[in-house]
Short mmCIF file of C-alpha atoms in Angstrom, two decimals:
data_model
loop_
_atom_site.label_atom_id
_atom_site.label_comp_id
_atom_site.label_asym_id
_atom_site.label_seq_id
_atom_site.Cartn_x
_atom_site.Cartn_y
_atom_site.Cartn_z
CA MET A 462 42.74 -31.60 105.97
CA LEU A 463 44.30 -28.51 106.74
CA ARG A 464 47.91 -29.60 106.24
CA LEU A 465 46.97 -30.87 102.94
CA PHE A 466 45.17 -27.51 102.04
CA ARG A 467 48.42 -25.69 102.76
CA LEU A 468 50.74 -27.85 100.83
CA HIS A 469 48.45 -27.72 97.80
CA ARG A 470 48.61 -24.23 97.96
CA THR A 471 52.41 -23.76 98.59
CA LEU A 472 53.09 -26.22 95.43
CA THR A 473 50.60 -23.72 93.27
CA ALA A 474 52.89 -20.76 94.07
CA ILE A 475 55.80 -22.71 93.25
CA GLN A 476 54.63 -23.86 90.03
CA SER A 477 53.38 -20.14 89.23
CA PHE A 478 56.50 -18.39 90.20
CA LYS A 479 58.52 -20.93 87.69
CA LYS A 480 56.11 -19.95 84.71
CA ILE A 481 56.61 -16.02 85.35
CA GLY A 482 60.39 -16.36 86.16
CA PRO A 483 62.14 -13.74 87.95
CA LEU A 484 61.04 -10.24 87.92
CA GLY A 485 64.19 -8.37 86.98
CA PRO A 486 67.74 -9.33 85.83
CA SER A 487 69.98 -10.88 88.26
CA TYR A 488 73.23 -9.06 89.25
CA PRO A 489 75.96 -11.04 90.43
CA LEU A 490 78.53 -10.30 93.19
CA CYS A 491 82.28 -10.79 92.60
CA GLU A 492 84.95 -10.62 95.42
CA CYS A 493 85.81 -7.77 97.87
CA GLY A 494 82.23 -6.57 97.83
CA HIS A 495 82.10 -5.07 94.36
CA PHE A 496 79.49 -5.36 91.84
CA ALA A 497 80.18 -7.16 88.69
CA SER A 498 79.02 -5.47 85.33
CA VAL A 499 75.25 -5.85 84.42
CA SER A 500 75.65 -5.93 80.74
CA ASN A 501 78.42 -5.96 78.19
CA SER A 502 76.73 -3.42 75.74
CA LYS A 503 76.89 -0.73 78.71
CA PRO A 504 79.94 1.60 78.95
CA TYR A 505 80.53 0.71 82.65
CA SER A 506 81.20 -2.80 81.82
CA SER A 507 84.55 -2.09 80.04
CA LEU A 508 85.91 -1.07 83.58
CA SER A 509 87.70 -4.23 85.17
CA PRO A 510 89.52 -4.38 88.53
CA SER A 511 92.77 -3.51 87.16
CA SER A 512 91.79 -0.63 85.42
CA SER A 513 90.17 0.95 88.77
CA ILE A 514 93.89 1.14 90.08
CA SER A 515 95.37 4.58 89.69
CA GLN A 516 98.35 4.94 87.85
CA LYS A 517 101.77 6.00 89.15
CA ASN A 518 102.56 9.59 88.50
CA VAL A 519 105.63 10.69 86.28
CA GLY A 520 107.52 13.71 86.98
CA ILE A 521 110.75 14.72 84.07
CA PHE A 522 113.36 16.71 85.53
CA TRP A 523 115.42 18.32 82.70
CA ASP A 524 118.77 19.84 83.35
CA LEU A 525 118.83 21.99 80.41
CA ASP A 526 122.45 23.50 81.31
CA ASN A 527 123.90 20.03 81.21
CA LYS A 528 121.86 18.27 78.15
CA PRO A 529 120.33 20.98 76.13
CA PRO A 530 118.96 19.41 72.84
CA LYS A 531 121.57 20.53 70.60
CA SER A 532 120.95 17.90 67.57
CA PHE A 533 117.20 17.90 67.62
CA PRO A 534 114.56 20.77 67.45
CA PRO A 535 113.41 21.66 71.11
CA TYR A 536 109.64 20.96 70.39
CA ASP A 537 110.18 17.64 68.88
CA ALA A 538 112.82 16.50 71.69
CA ALA A 539 110.24 17.59 74.40
CA ILE A 540 107.74 15.48 72.75
CA ARG A 541 109.47 12.41 72.37
CA LEU A 542 110.94 12.30 75.74
CA LYS A 543 107.34 12.98 77.01
CA LYS A 544 106.02 9.87 74.77
CA ALA A 545 109.01 7.75 76.42
CA ALA A 546 107.92 8.80 79.92
CA GLN A 547 104.33 7.99 79.46
CA GLN A 548 105.17 4.48 79.35
CA PHE A 549 106.12 4.48 82.87
CA GLY A 550 102.53 5.96 84.04
CA PHE A 551 100.75 9.63 83.79
CA VAL A 552 103.42 12.45 83.39
CA LYS A 553 102.06 15.09 86.19
CA SER A 554 105.08 17.17 85.96
CA MET A 555 107.71 18.21 83.41
CA ILE A 556 110.34 20.75 84.58
CA ALA A 557 113.04 22.28 83.11
CA TYR A 558 115.57 24.66 84.89
CA ALA A 559 118.65 26.72 82.74
CA ASN A 560 120.81 29.61 83.55
CA ARG A 561 120.69 32.70 81.20
CA HIS A 562 123.56 31.75 78.91
CA SER A 563 121.73 28.53 78.08
CA PHE A 564 118.57 30.31 76.86
CA SER A 565 120.69 32.52 74.72
CA TYR A 566 122.87 29.86 73.27
CA ILE A 567 122.65 28.95 69.32
CA PRO A 568 123.77 25.73 68.28
CA PRO A 569 126.14 25.73 65.32
CA SER A 570 123.43 23.94 62.93
CA VAL A 571 121.05 26.71 63.83
CA LYS A 572 123.91 29.18 62.66
CA ALA A 573 124.71 27.49 59.68
CA ALA A 574 120.96 27.48 58.64
CA ARG A 575 120.04 31.19 59.35
CA LYS A 576 123.04 32.20 57.55
CA GLU A 577 121.71 29.95 54.26
CA ARG A 578 118.24 31.67 54.76
CA LYS A 579 120.07 35.11 54.71
CA THR A 580 122.00 34.29 51.53
CA LEU A 581 118.43 33.00 49.83
CA ASN A 582 116.70 36.07 51.02
CA ASP A 583 119.29 38.13 49.33
CA LEU A 584 119.35 36.35 46.10
CA GLU A 585 115.37 36.34 46.10
CA THR A 586 115.25 39.72 46.29
CA VAL A 587 117.51 40.54 43.46
CA GLY A 588 115.79 38.41 41.28
CA PHE A 589 118.46 35.83 40.55
CA ILE A 590 116.33 33.11 42.33
CA LYS A 591 112.86 32.54 41.99
CA PRO A 592 110.95 30.02 44.35
CA GLU A 593 109.13 26.92 42.87
CA GLU A 594 106.21 27.78 45.16
CA PRO A 595 105.04 30.56 46.81
CA TYR A 596 105.74 31.46 50.55
CA ILE A 597 102.36 31.08 52.54
CA CYS A 598 101.22 33.34 55.65
CA ARG A 599 100.04 31.02 58.19
CA VAL A 600 98.07 33.38 59.85
CA CYS A 601 96.22 34.87 57.02
CA GLY A 602 96.74 32.67 54.04
CA ARG A 603 98.29 35.33 51.42
CA ARG A 604 101.04 34.10 49.22
CA PHE A 605 104.38 35.60 48.41
CA TYR A 606 107.18 34.95 45.92
CA SER A 607 110.00 36.24 48.21
CA ASN A 608 110.67 35.25 52.19
CA GLU A 609 111.92 39.02 52.73
CA ARG A 610 108.36 40.12 51.87
CA LEU A 611 106.66 37.57 54.02
CA VAL A 612 108.69 38.64 56.85
CA ASN A 613 107.92 42.40 56.23
CA HIS A 614 104.12 41.30 56.07
CA PHE A 615 104.16 39.48 59.19
CA LYS A 616 105.98 42.22 61.23
CA GLN A 617 104.05 44.94 59.81
CA ILE A 618 100.40 43.23 60.30
CA HIS A 619 100.30 40.28 62.62
CA GLU A 620 102.95 41.21 65.01
CA LEU A 621 101.54 44.44 65.74
CA GLU A 622 98.01 42.48 66.12
CA GLN A 623 99.41 40.54 68.43
CA THR A 624 101.18 43.21 70.42
CA LYS A 625 97.76 44.93 70.43
CA ARG A 626 95.92 41.89 71.94
CA LEU A 627 98.59 41.42 74.55
CA ASN A 628 98.66 44.97 75.75
CA GLN A 629 94.50 45.02 76.08
CA ILE A 630 94.75 41.57 78.27
CA GLU A 631 97.33 43.36 80.46
CA SER A 632 95.51 46.41 80.73
CA ALA A 633 92.30 44.53 81.66
CA ARG A 634 91.26 43.40 84.96
CA GLY A 635 88.94 40.73 86.34
CA ASN A 636 86.01 39.42 84.40
CA ARG A 637 86.84 41.51 81.31
CA ARG A 638 90.58 40.17 81.35
CA VAL A 639 88.87 36.46 81.20
CA LYS A 640 86.76 37.21 78.50
CA LEU A 641 89.42 38.69 76.33
CA VAL A 642 91.83 35.79 77.13
CA ALA A 643 89.05 33.33 75.49
CA LYS A 644 88.29 35.69 72.87
CA TYR A 645 91.78 35.95 71.54
CA SER A 646 93.03 32.41 72.58
CA MET A 647 92.84 30.93 69.16
CA LYS A 648 94.48 33.87 67.33
CA MET A 649 97.21 33.77 69.92
CA ASP A 650 97.87 30.03 69.53
CA LYS A 651 97.77 30.66 65.63
CA TYR A 652 100.18 33.32 65.74
CA LYS A 653 102.80 31.36 68.08
CA TYR A 654 102.64 28.84 65.53
CA ALA A 655 103.27 30.86 62.71
CA VAL A 656 105.93 33.01 64.14
CA LYS A 657 108.50 30.21 64.76
CA ASP A 658 108.98 29.71 61.07
CA VAL A 659 108.71 33.16 59.68
CA LEU A 660 110.69 35.29 62.21
CA THR A 661 114.13 34.94 64.14
CA PRO A 662 113.72 34.68 67.78
CA LYS A 663 115.03 37.75 69.23
CA VAL A 664 117.28 35.51 71.93
CA GLY A 665 118.66 32.39 71.56
CA TYR A 666 116.78 29.92 69.05
CA GLY A 667 113.52 29.86 70.88
CA LEU A 668 114.58 27.04 73.42
CA ALA A 669 112.22 28.20 76.41
CA ASP A 670 109.32 29.15 73.72
CA GLU A 671 109.51 25.86 72.45
CA LEU A 672 109.68 23.91 75.59
CA LYS A 673 106.70 25.81 76.79
CA ARG A 674 104.70 24.86 73.94
CA ALA A 675 105.10 21.29 74.62
CA GLY A 676 103.94 21.71 77.91
CA PHE A 677 107.31 22.03 80.42
CA TRP A 678 107.37 24.39 83.13
CA VAL A 679 110.78 26.80 82.29
CA ARG A 680 112.52 28.78 84.75
CA ALA A 681 115.87 30.70 84.40
CA VAL A 682 118.10 30.83 87.24
CA SER A 683 121.14 33.14 88.24
CA ASP A 684 124.44 32.87 86.75
CA LYS A 685 126.18 31.45 89.58
CA PRO A 686 127.79 27.91 89.09
CA GLN A 687 125.51 25.12 89.26
CA ALA A 688 122.71 27.11 90.34
CA ALA A 689 120.29 25.12 88.00
CA ASP A 690 121.39 22.01 89.59
CA VAL A 691 120.76 23.00 92.95
CA ALA A 692 117.22 24.55 92.00
CA LEU A 693 116.44 21.23 90.05
CA ARG A 694 117.60 19.32 93.16
CA ASN A 695 115.72 21.11 95.80
CA HIS A 696 112.40 20.82 93.25
CA MET A 697 112.84 17.18 93.22
CA VAL A 698 113.30 16.70 96.78
CA ASP A 699 110.09 19.08 97.49
CA MET A 700 107.98 16.68 95.09
CA MET A 701 109.36 13.62 97.08
CA ASP A 702 108.11 15.27 100.12
CA LYS A 703 104.84 15.69 98.95
CA ARG A 704 104.56 12.54 97.30
CA THR A 705 103.18 14.07 94.09
CA VAL A 706 105.27 11.80 91.90
CA ASP A 707 106.07 7.77 92.18
CA CYS A 708 108.57 7.68 89.28
CA LEU A 709 111.69 10.25 88.86
CA VAL A 710 112.75 10.74 85.13
CA LEU A 711 116.15 12.57 85.12
CA VAL A 712 117.69 14.30 82.18
CA SER A 713 121.07 15.03 83.11
CA ASP A 714 125.05 13.91 83.05
CA ASP A 715 125.90 15.57 86.13
CA SER A 716 126.81 13.10 88.75
CA ASP A 717 125.67 15.44 91.43
CA PHE A 718 122.38 13.92 91.24
CA VAL A 719 123.35 10.55 92.65
CA GLU A 720 122.36 11.42 96.35
CA VAL A 721 118.90 12.52 94.82
CA LEU A 722 118.18 9.25 93.15
CA LYS A 723 119.48 7.30 96.08
CA GLU A 724 117.06 9.28 98.47
CA ALA A 725 114.54 8.55 95.46
CA ARG A 726 115.24 4.64 95.84
CA LEU A 727 115.05 4.77 99.86
CA ARG A 728 111.64 6.31 99.56
CA CYS A 729 110.37 3.35 97.36
CA LEU A 730 110.43 5.94 93.94
CA LYS A 731 111.33 4.50 90.63
CA THR A 732 114.05 6.23 88.97
CA VAL A 733 114.93 6.64 85.07
CA VAL A 734 117.78 8.54 83.93
CA VAL A 735 118.57 10.00 80.28
CA CYS A 736 122.11 10.48 79.91
CA ASP A 737 124.89 9.43 77.48
CA ASN A 738 127.59 8.70 79.98
CA ASN A 739 127.97 5.09 79.44
CA GLU A 740 129.76 4.62 82.58
CA GLY A 741 128.73 7.18 84.83
CA ALA A 742 127.43 7.20 88.18
CA LEU A 743 123.91 8.07 87.42
CA LYS A 744 123.11 4.91 85.40
CA ARG A 745 124.57 2.37 88.23
CA THR A 746 122.28 4.33 90.76
CA ALA A 747 118.96 4.53 88.78
CA ASP A 748 116.72 1.62 88.28
CA VAL A 749 117.15 2.00 84.36
CA ALA A 750 118.57 4.36 81.97
CA PHE A 751 118.49 5.33 78.26
CA SER A 752 120.59 7.27 75.99
CA TRP A 753 119.29 10.43 74.26
CA LYS A 754 119.51 8.82 70.89
CA GLU A 755 117.31 5.90 72.34
CA ILE A 756 114.80 9.01 73.01
CA MET A 757 114.76 10.41 69.96
CA LEU A 758 114.56 7.02 68.05
CA GLU A 759 111.84 5.88 70.21
CA LYS A 760 113.83 3.07 71.25
CA ALA A 761 113.43 4.01 74.70
CA LYS A 762 109.51 4.04 74.45
CA LYS A 763 109.55 0.04 73.48
CA GLU A 764 111.78 -0.73 76.03
CA ALA A 765 110.06 1.01 78.95
CA ILE A 766 107.14 -1.38 78.30
CA SER A 767 109.16 -4.33 78.99
CA VAL A 768 110.72 -2.60 82.18
CA VAL A 769 107.27 -1.68 83.70
CA GLY A 770 106.38 -5.29 83.53
CA LYS A 771 109.77 -6.70 84.91
CA TRP A 772 108.71 -4.14 87.70
CA LYS A 773 105.41 -5.43 88.25
CA ASP A 774 106.73 -9.43 88.31
CA ARG A 775 109.02 -8.33 90.87
CA ASN A 776 106.42 -6.36 93.01
CA VAL A 777 104.18 -9.62 92.81
CA LEU A 778 107.53 -11.80 93.75
CA GLN A 779 108.29 -9.86 96.83
CA ARG A 780 104.80 -10.26 98.29
CA LEU A 781 104.71 -13.77 97.89
CA GLU A 782 108.53 -14.16 98.97
CA TRP A 783 108.71 -15.78 102.29
CA THR A 784 111.69 -14.37 104.55
CA TYR A 785 113.26 -16.03 107.58
CA ASP A 786 113.85 -14.03 110.73
CA PRO A 787 116.25 -16.01 113.02
CA GLU A 788 115.00 -13.96 116.20
CA THR A 789 111.25 -14.38 115.35
CA GLU A 790 111.60 -17.77 114.74
CA LYS A 791 113.83 -18.27 117.80
CA LYS A 792 111.14 -16.38 120.25
CA ASN A 793 108.21 -18.57 118.76
CA TYR A 794 110.02 -21.78 119.39
CA TYR A 795 110.61 -21.00 122.96
CA SER A 796 107.12 -19.90 123.23
CA GLU A 797 105.88 -23.01 121.92
CA ILE A 798 107.89 -25.10 124.35
CA GLU A 799 107.43 -23.37 127.61
CA ASN A 800 103.39 -23.72 126.74
CA GLU A 801 103.73 -27.61 126.68
CA ASP A 802 105.60 -27.56 129.84
CA LEU A 803 102.76 -25.48 131.59
CA ASP A 804 100.46 -28.06 129.91
CA ILE A 805 102.53 -31.06 131.53
CA GLU A 806 102.83 -29.63 135.16
CA PHE A 807 99.04 -28.58 135.33
CA ASP A 808 98.17 -31.92 134.10
CA SER A 809 100.47 -33.90 136.78
CA SER A 810 99.79 -31.91 139.67
CA GLY A 811 96.58 -30.11 138.74
CA GLU A 812 92.92 -30.43 139.88
CA TYR A 813 92.32 -32.64 136.97
CA GLY A 814 95.74 -34.74 137.36
CA GLY A 815 95.08 -35.71 140.98
CA SER A 816 91.73 -36.99 140.27
CA LEU A 817 92.78 -39.03 137.25
CA LEU A 818 96.30 -40.35 138.47
CA GLY A 819 95.99 -40.41 142.49
CA LYS A 820 98.73 -41.75 144.19
CA GLU A 821 96.43 -44.33 145.97
CA ASN A 822 95.74 -46.18 142.79
CA ASP A 823 98.76 -48.50 142.03
CA GLY A 824 96.88 -50.55 139.84
CA LYS A 825 97.61 -50.58 136.28
CA TRP A 826 95.84 -48.26 133.85
CA TRP A 827 94.47 -50.99 131.47
CA GLU A 828 92.61 -52.97 134.20
CA ILE A 829 89.39 -52.48 134.97
CA GLU A 830 88.55 -52.20 138.67
CA SER A 831 85.79 -54.42 139.38
CA ARG A 832 82.96 -53.12 141.28
CA THR A 833 81.75 -56.08 143.22
CA LYS A 834 84.52 -57.48 145.56
#
């Protein structure tokens, strides 16, 4: 009776649990000990195992002495180069080196545009030509019907204001300096964006300022021969030693960087070269190469996607590939033979072999010895 009572109570508890159902949502477990997403409506459910894998860090190294952006505006060239490099991973570093002459150099197209602008200014000042639309100051919004008046207005008001702001920040220290930088940051950025279209740069055509505006770390070196190449090469080796980048993007036509690219490949880093020398040593050494025209037309940005896909497939095949090592196979083979010989000797002359195959037993192994004689 006691057993029947316990069985009845257990069945009643099971039926009541089925009616109530589980007390909370079930959380299924996936492989490798990670929890699966609870609900698709939550933002954390969009995280997949592949998204948790960190992207490869990419470093752009630009040899401005050898390959300056002559036929394209520096800012546009830097932005398109960055977009193409972003297809290989996260762009962590953008570095450019050049000597003083590269920053003071003015391309012929820029010289021609400045000469034409000066002629138009003279004609507008005389009144021979009147612009269809007024010139607008991008800082304060005032309108002028002569470019010369806009330039004078910009120099007399906005340039002086910018100089005062810089002097205040330079003379301040500590917490006050931080507050001044935060206070004038928007005005200073607005001035930088407006000044490049109004005032003529005092040195060159604003190459360094435009590259800095695009996010590049620009440095000038001495006027010694190959000074920029040596500095850029040392910077690349230093970043490889620290393992801060996994992919190198080199913008140069100089074959002196071949040894650096070979060293990068030995360290299992991916190498990308932007050069116009079709039969150069850099293209033969690097994993992939693009021309400057492909970068500017954004053709390299599209081709980089397929290149990264091929790299991933190649890595998967290398993991799955079976390699034959003759020495290892020979050692394994002879070790198996020696183990078999040891087993045979142990069975024939050992303790167990003597009891089973004794010398006194001359009868056939299939004949059963009768117990009654």
